[in-house]
């Protein structure tokens, strides 16, 4: 009966195309299609291609079929006569600073990474966008909080603080990072403890993701969120995040129940916050961490050794009382930050500060960070 | 110091353009710019234009400046040699079924509708994506819940159930509808009571918005969410929504503290739910309601009069005990559902069932529904 009201579409201003794209074929290849009858050249670009490929045209529809692709969440877009062009047949899109890409997921079997990134028929946690007061920064700020599927039934839970990179915001881990799906799936499979995941905004000079705070619909640019500098650093202000969470959520306290990890700039924040609040975090995860934040050519191990404040912080962090149960360092072999992490490990080795090291293929990309979250989150609170 | 790490961008696969678009000029006009050096013809289409306009090219950049525009949230996109093309300089976009449009907001002064749709420097409510069990439908389903800025401080609050139209989902009111901004601003100005706003999913044959449930990344199409029919209607299953909210949120109960409204198909759901649960809702708002859901040519007033079940439900709803404090009907003059609402009013007039009527310009569009939310939400819980 409801089908008779097909005229009731919400305001639909524009036409759409009736193509299927991407089509994930039974043989594991993927076919892309886009109608561009007047175009001279249409290319496909994506993180599964080493360089853009030319698509073939027939009756105005351009097509390309990939080789067999392995399990992963992939990003792509078209280039039509030189213009970046999103696939109008695919509504699934992610933003990274000012760039949008289409996405699709390949999963071959239960438990592979594509499966972990998918919304499966398992109990789901809630994802809340929460405003909190930051007295340290003097602003009201926004963060994203995942509560595990059983949270509504009661009980208290350990907390993972999960930090984004430069260019990201409090939306990055639940969009590009698929954090809610990863946690839902790991918890459903009994591989991770049910936990609260707090995804705060690491840009101290803004309140929230672009468009979500009172600066309005500005054009995002890399790390330039506001004309006025912040009153404090992200690590100094992090006590405000933790105190809000501990006050408003049913949290298991103590270092055995508290973890922090982050990617790139968020890896730096993880490094800095864990040192600034020694004994707070039992589990510390650096994902492709940016460690040479001051710039310059001095290797990171020498920078730390030469800096009395930092080396003293390290000593306090790794004292018998405060020592993390796990200090985890993950990085890809071709990451441009690889040598900085070599430096950190060199310093830690020299001082007998224990850590676990996880090296992967590839570089400074979300494929690695999603993987690191899967690996790290199974190691904590156990 | 952090500025020295500009190489730390998150995975940025693709180039962007360095243009400002749209630019809201001081004189109230708006300039659009898009680089398309190889294009032969570039048009601008938008809900502020009666028809697409041709843009002018200079050195590969196409430009158009509008006449002065009044306060509103506007949608637009480009057409490059016939292809729908989103503005790469504007990251603010909304989805409606399979169509994306760019958006921008014009506000001239505090309190105008553009200001009400903006994120202002006022206290913000939280927006949660919540999973709940629906025993009636036999599924776990998702809804979006706004809690007012003071909610975290304690107290109990009245509840507004806010329903989307066909083609929409539990994301529609917080994206296209700007419901969180409208509530934040009305509450900050003392014009609306602090309230919980529950935006449930009115499509009984799916669990959540596209991509957010276990059907995966399917291509959305109008009202066709699942191969298998739902076990019950949205109105029959609505008790599950309400019982979850009353159990998990600090809710003021009773009809003086409970309101429901919805647009188009959600206007029908509002009409049906208010009749099915007489005495539950003190405030009922029909926004461009679809009332002839059975189809056919019989006028709505006669359909109701001829249907013993519905006319009895109406009698019960408007009995002394159950009577809503406000039954509010809003519609635009050129809405294709206008006559159906004439029919409803004719039936209610004939039976002395009181209602308030609000007629606007324009048709079946979000401009009207955002306006209706502003008007209706100031009339409730008072």
PDB file of C-alpha atoms in Angstrom, chain A residues 50-222:
ATOM      1  CA  UNK A  50      49.323   2.397  -8.546  1.00  0.00           C
ATOM      2  CA  UNK A  51      48.312   5.102 -11.035  1.00  0.00           C
ATOM      3  CA  UNK A  52      45.099   6.314 -12.712  1.00  0.00           C
ATOM      4  CA  UNK A  53      43.718   3.981 -15.394  1.00  0.00           C
ATOM      5  CA  UNK A  54      41.783   4.972 -18.496  1.00  0.00           C
ATOM      6  CA  UNK A  55      38.212   3.724 -18.704  1.00  0.00           C
ATOM      7  CA  UNK A  56      36.637   2.414 -21.932  1.00  0.00           C
ATOM      8  CA  UNK A  57      33.542   3.996 -23.429  1.00  0.00           C
ATOM      9  CA  UNK A  58      30.515   2.364 -25.025  1.00  0.00           C
ATOM     10  CA  UNK A  59      27.307   4.290 -25.750  1.00  0.00           C
ATOM     11  CA  UNK A  60      28.329   7.044 -23.363  1.00  0.00           C
ATOM     12  CA  UNK A  61      29.063   4.741 -20.414  1.00  0.00           C
ATOM     13  CA  UNK A  62      32.674   4.401 -19.313  1.00  0.00           C
ATOM     14  CA  UNK A  63      33.743   1.122 -17.712  1.00  0.00           C
ATOM     15  CA  UNK A  64      36.744  -0.406 -15.995  1.00  0.00           C
ATOM     16  CA  UNK A  65      37.120  -3.764 -14.267  1.00  0.00           C
ATOM     17  CA  UNK A  66      39.902  -4.271 -11.748  1.00  0.00           C
ATOM     18  CA  UNK A  67      41.982  -7.377 -11.217  1.00  0.00           C
ATOM     19  CA  UNK A  68      40.924  -9.462  -8.195  1.00  0.00           C
ATOM     20  CA  UNK A  69      41.064  -7.301  -5.063  1.00  0.00           C
ATOM     21  CA  UNK A  70      41.750  -8.546  -1.555  1.00  0.00           C
ATOM     22  CA  UNK A  71      39.718  -7.729   1.556  1.00  0.00           C
ATOM     23  CA  UNK A  72      39.876  -3.998   2.371  1.00  0.00           C
ATOM     24  CA  UNK A  73      37.947  -0.751   2.460  1.00  0.00           C
ATOM     25  CA  UNK A  74      38.919   1.030  -0.752  1.00  0.00           C
ATOM     26  CA  UNK A  75      38.635   4.646  -1.894  1.00  0.00           C
ATOM     27  CA  UNK A  76      38.261   5.899  -5.452  1.00  0.00           C
ATOM     28  CA  UNK A  77      36.927   8.561  -7.747  1.00  0.00           C
ATOM     29  CA  UNK A  78      36.767   9.318 -11.443  1.00  0.00           C
ATOM     30  CA  UNK A  79      38.552  11.970 -13.450  1.00  0.00           C
ATOM     31  CA  UNK A  80      36.386  13.255 -16.307  1.00  0.00           C
ATOM     32  CA  UNK A  81      38.376  15.354 -18.777  1.00  0.00           C
ATOM     33  CA  UNK A  82      40.647  16.317 -15.918  1.00  0.00           C
ATOM     34  CA  UNK A  83      37.932  17.056 -13.345  1.00  0.00           C
ATOM     35  CA  UNK A  84      37.762  15.012 -10.137  1.00  0.00           C
ATOM     36  CA  UNK A  85      34.329  13.437 -10.245  1.00  0.00           C
ATOM     37  CA  UNK A  86      32.603  11.319  -7.604  1.00  0.00           C
ATOM     38  CA  UNK A  87      30.678   8.247  -8.656  1.00  0.00           C
ATOM     39  CA  UNK A  88      27.033   9.383  -8.827  1.00  0.00           C
ATOM     40  CA  UNK A  89      25.915   5.755  -8.426  1.00  0.00           C
ATOM     41  CA  UNK A  90      27.649   5.352  -5.072  1.00  0.00           C
ATOM     42  CA  UNK A  91      26.314   7.333  -2.110  1.00  0.00           C
ATOM     43  CA  UNK A  92      29.050   6.034   0.220  1.00  0.00           C
ATOM     44  CA  UNK A  93      31.661   8.764   0.543  1.00  0.00           C
ATOM     45  CA  UNK A  94      34.255   9.948   2.997  1.00  0.00           C
ATOM     46  CA  UNK A  95      35.755  13.373   3.465  1.00  0.00           C
ATOM     47  CA  UNK A  96      39.433  13.986   4.269  1.00  0.00           C
ATOM     48  CA  UNK A  97      39.999  17.714   4.813  1.00  0.00           C
ATOM     49  CA  UNK A  98      38.553  19.113   1.541  1.00  0.00           C
ATOM     50  CA  UNK A  99      38.681  15.927  -0.561  1.00  0.00           C
ATOM     51  CA  UNK A 100      35.859  13.476  -0.947  1.00  0.00           C
ATOM     52  CA  UNK A 101      36.287   9.931  -2.195  1.00  0.00           C
ATOM     53  CA  UNK A 102      33.832   7.154  -2.850  1.00  0.00           C
ATOM     54  CA  UNK A 103      34.322   3.951  -0.920  1.00  0.00           C
ATOM     55  CA  UNK A 104      33.518   0.261  -1.105  1.00  0.00           C
ATOM     56  CA  UNK A 105      34.399  -2.778   0.978  1.00  0.00           C
ATOM     57  CA  UNK A 106      35.655  -6.174  -0.164  1.00  0.00           C
ATOM     58  CA  UNK A 107      35.245  -9.060   2.245  1.00  0.00           C
ATOM     59  CA  UNK A 108      36.029 -12.661   1.311  1.00  0.00           C
ATOM     60  CA  UNK A 109      35.256 -14.410   4.574  1.00  0.00           C
ATOM     61  CA  UNK A 110      34.098 -13.819   8.112  1.00  0.00           C
ATOM     62  CA  UNK A 111      36.809 -12.218  10.207  1.00  0.00           C
ATOM     63  CA  UNK A 112      38.858 -10.669   7.400  1.00  0.00           C
ATOM     64  CA  UNK A 113      39.416  -6.922   7.580  1.00  0.00           C
ATOM     65  CA  UNK A 114      36.635  -6.174   5.079  1.00  0.00           C
ATOM     66  CA  UNK A 115      34.259  -8.063   7.348  1.00  0.00           C
ATOM     67  CA  UNK A 116      35.533  -6.131  10.384  1.00  0.00           C
ATOM     68  CA  UNK A 117      34.803  -2.823   8.621  1.00  0.00           C
ATOM     69  CA  UNK A 118      31.266  -3.899   7.638  1.00  0.00           C
ATOM     70  CA  UNK A 119      28.050  -3.360   9.549  1.00  0.00           C
ATOM     71  CA  UNK A 120      27.170  -6.962  10.356  1.00  0.00           C
ATOM     72  CA  UNK A 121      24.046  -8.422  11.921  1.00  0.00           C
ATOM     73  CA  UNK A 122      25.486  -8.181  15.430  1.00  0.00           C
ATOM     74  CA  UNK A 123      24.565  -5.973  18.400  1.00  0.00           C
ATOM     75  CA  UNK A 124      25.590  -2.370  17.786  1.00  0.00           C
ATOM     76  CA  UNK A 125      26.973   0.247  20.122  1.00  0.00           C
ATOM     77  CA  UNK A 126      25.629   3.786  20.153  1.00  0.00           C
ATOM     78  CA  UNK A 127      27.627   6.711  18.791  1.00  0.00           C
ATOM     79  CA  UNK A 128      27.045  10.037  20.492  1.00  0.00           C
ATOM     80  CA  UNK A 129      28.225  13.523  19.507  1.00  0.00           C
ATOM     81  CA  UNK A 130      28.840  15.117  22.861  1.00  0.00           C
ATOM     82  CA  UNK A 131      29.550  18.736  23.827  1.00  0.00           C
ATOM     83  CA  UNK A 132      31.692  19.312  26.894  1.00  0.00           C
ATOM     84  CA  UNK A 133      33.185  22.312  28.637  1.00  0.00           C
ATOM     85  CA  UNK A 134      36.943  22.671  28.426  1.00  0.00           C
ATOM     86  CA  UNK A 135      37.966  25.117  31.168  1.00  0.00           C
ATOM     87  CA  UNK A 136      41.594  24.781  30.033  1.00  0.00           C
ATOM     88  CA  UNK A 137      40.777  25.986  26.511  1.00  0.00           C
ATOM     89  CA  UNK A 138      37.887  28.216  27.570  1.00  0.00           C
ATOM     90  CA  UNK A 139      35.537  26.713  24.996  1.00  0.00           C
ATOM     91  CA  UNK A 140      32.659  24.270  24.601  1.00  0.00           C
ATOM     92  CA  UNK A 141      34.002  21.424  22.458  1.00  0.00           C
ATOM     93  CA  UNK A 142      32.653  18.369  20.671  1.00  0.00           C
ATOM     94  CA  UNK A 143      33.723  14.751  20.815  1.00  0.00           C
ATOM     95  CA  UNK A 144      32.375  11.458  19.528  1.00  0.00           C
ATOM     96  CA  UNK A 145      31.730   8.692  22.041  1.00  0.00           C
ATOM     97  CA  UNK A 146      31.043   5.039  21.255  1.00  0.00           C
ATOM     98  CA  UNK A 147      29.360   3.012  23.979  1.00  0.00           C
ATOM     99  CA  UNK A 148      29.371  -0.793  23.655  1.00  0.00           C
ATOM    100  CA  UNK A 149      26.123  -2.673  22.837  1.00  0.00           C
ATOM    101  CA  UNK A 150      25.535  -3.736  26.457  1.00  0.00           C
ATOM    102  CA  UNK A 151      26.052  -0.252  27.885  1.00  0.00           C
ATOM    103  CA  UNK A 152      22.327   0.531  28.053  1.00  0.00           C
ATOM    104  CA  UNK A 153      21.786  -2.591  30.152  1.00  0.00           C
ATOM    105  CA  UNK A 154      24.121  -1.286  32.898  1.00  0.00           C
ATOM    106  CA  UNK A 155      27.566  -2.014  34.285  1.00  0.00           C
ATOM    107  CA  UNK A 156      30.777  -0.047  34.043  1.00  0.00           C
ATOM    108  CA  UNK A 157      33.336  -0.245  31.243  1.00  0.00           C
ATOM    109  CA  UNK A 158      36.976   0.445  30.479  1.00  0.00           C
ATOM    110  CA  UNK A 159      37.759   3.442  28.255  1.00  0.00           C
ATOM    111  CA  UNK A 160      39.862   3.771  25.113  1.00  0.00           C
ATOM    112  CA  UNK A 161      40.774   7.314  24.054  1.00  0.00           C
ATOM    113  CA  UNK A 162      41.205   7.193  20.266  1.00  0.00           C
ATOM    114  CA  UNK A 163      42.874  10.185  18.617  1.00  0.00           C
ATOM    115  CA  UNK A 164      42.833  11.381  14.992  1.00  0.00           C
ATOM    116  CA  UNK A 165      45.620  12.845  12.877  1.00  0.00           C
ATOM    117  CA  UNK A 166      46.337  16.323  11.533  1.00  0.00           C
ATOM    118  CA  UNK A 167      43.645  17.238   9.041  1.00  0.00           C
ATOM    119  CA  UNK A 168      41.162  15.060  10.909  1.00  0.00           C
ATOM    120  CA  UNK A 169      38.657  15.809  13.611  1.00  0.00           C
ATOM    121  CA  UNK A 170      36.251  14.031  15.964  1.00  0.00           C
ATOM    122  CA  UNK A 171      34.526  12.485  12.913  1.00  0.00           C
ATOM    123  CA  UNK A 172      37.640  10.872  11.398  1.00  0.00           C
ATOM    124  CA  UNK A 173      37.692   7.577  13.313  1.00  0.00           C
ATOM    125  CA  UNK A 174      33.969   6.864  12.833  1.00  0.00           C
ATOM    126  CA  UNK A 175      34.075   7.665   9.105  1.00  0.00           C
ATOM    127  CA  UNK A 176      37.467   6.868   7.543  1.00  0.00           C
ATOM    128  CA  UNK A 177      38.441   4.709  10.529  1.00  0.00           C
ATOM    129  CA  UNK A 178      35.259   2.545  10.774  1.00  0.00           C
ATOM    130  CA  UNK A 179      35.830   2.481  14.546  1.00  0.00           C
ATOM    131  CA  UNK A 180      32.206   1.704  15.491  1.00  0.00           C
ATOM    132  CA  UNK A 181      32.087  -1.256  13.088  1.00  0.00           C
ATOM    133  CA  UNK A 182      35.470  -2.544  14.252  1.00  0.00           C
ATOM    134  CA  UNK A 183      34.400  -2.382  17.902  1.00  0.00           C
ATOM    135  CA  UNK A 184      30.944  -3.907  17.255  1.00  0.00           C
ATOM    136  CA  UNK A 185      32.518  -6.817  15.387  1.00  0.00           C
ATOM    137  CA  UNK A 186      35.430  -7.453  17.758  1.00  0.00           C
ATOM    138  CA  UNK A 187      33.096  -7.345  20.762  1.00  0.00           C
ATOM    139  CA  UNK A 188      30.545  -9.650  19.077  1.00  0.00           C
ATOM    140  CA  UNK A 189      33.293 -12.165  18.349  1.00  0.00           C
ATOM    141  CA  UNK A 190      34.582 -11.973  21.924  1.00  0.00           C
ATOM    142  CA  UNK A 191      37.935 -10.674  20.660  1.00  0.00           C
ATOM    143  CA  UNK A 192      37.807  -7.305  22.399  1.00  0.00           C
ATOM    144  CA  UNK A 193      36.411  -6.371  25.787  1.00  0.00           C
ATOM    145  CA  UNK A 194      33.282  -4.214  25.646  1.00  0.00           C
ATOM    146  CA  UNK A 195      34.659  -0.705  26.051  1.00  0.00           C
ATOM    147  CA  UNK A 196      33.771   2.953  25.755  1.00  0.00           C
ATOM    148  CA  UNK A 197      35.695   4.631  22.927  1.00  0.00           C
ATOM    149  CA  UNK A 198      36.230   8.383  23.183  1.00  0.00           C
ATOM    150  CA  UNK A 199      37.142  10.154  19.949  1.00  0.00           C
ATOM    151  CA  UNK A 200      38.005  13.705  20.920  1.00  0.00           C
ATOM    152  CA  UNK A 201      39.016  16.585  18.661  1.00  0.00           C
ATOM    153  CA  UNK A 202      42.792  17.104  18.721  1.00  0.00           C
ATOM    154  CA  UNK A 203      42.787  20.568  17.157  1.00  0.00           C
ATOM    155  CA  UNK A 204      42.980  22.850  20.182  1.00  0.00           C
ATOM    156  CA  UNK A 205      42.182  25.947  18.114  1.00  0.00           C
ATOM    157  CA  UNK A 206      38.697  24.858  17.082  1.00  0.00           C
ATOM    158  CA  UNK A 207      35.681  23.418  18.855  1.00  0.00           C
ATOM    159  CA  UNK A 208      34.504  20.755  16.444  1.00  0.00           C
ATOM    160  CA  UNK A 209      34.605  19.375  12.906  1.00  0.00           C
ATOM    161  CA  UNK A 210      34.128  21.881  10.052  1.00  0.00           C
ATOM    162  CA  UNK A 211      30.539  23.087   9.904  1.00  0.00           C
ATOM    163  CA  UNK A 212      29.750  21.774  13.380  1.00  0.00           C
ATOM    164  CA  UNK A 213      30.835  24.809  15.389  1.00  0.00           C
ATOM    165  CA  UNK A 214      30.147  28.517  15.295  1.00  0.00           C
ATOM    166  CA  UNK A 215      32.797  29.362  12.690  1.00  0.00           C
ATOM    167  CA  UNK A 216      30.153  28.305  10.180  1.00  0.00           C
ATOM    168  CA  UNK A 217      30.632  26.726   6.766  1.00  0.00           C
ATOM    169  CA  UNK A 218      34.271  27.673   6.295  1.00  0.00           C
ATOM    170  CA  UNK A 219      36.558  25.997   3.802  1.00  0.00           C
ATOM    171  CA  UNK A 220      38.738  23.589   5.779  1.00  0.00           C
ATOM    172  CA  UNK A 221      42.447  23.788   5.260  1.00  0.00           C
ATOM    173  CA  UNK A 222      45.213  21.746   6.779  1.00  0.00           C
TER     174      UNK A 222
END
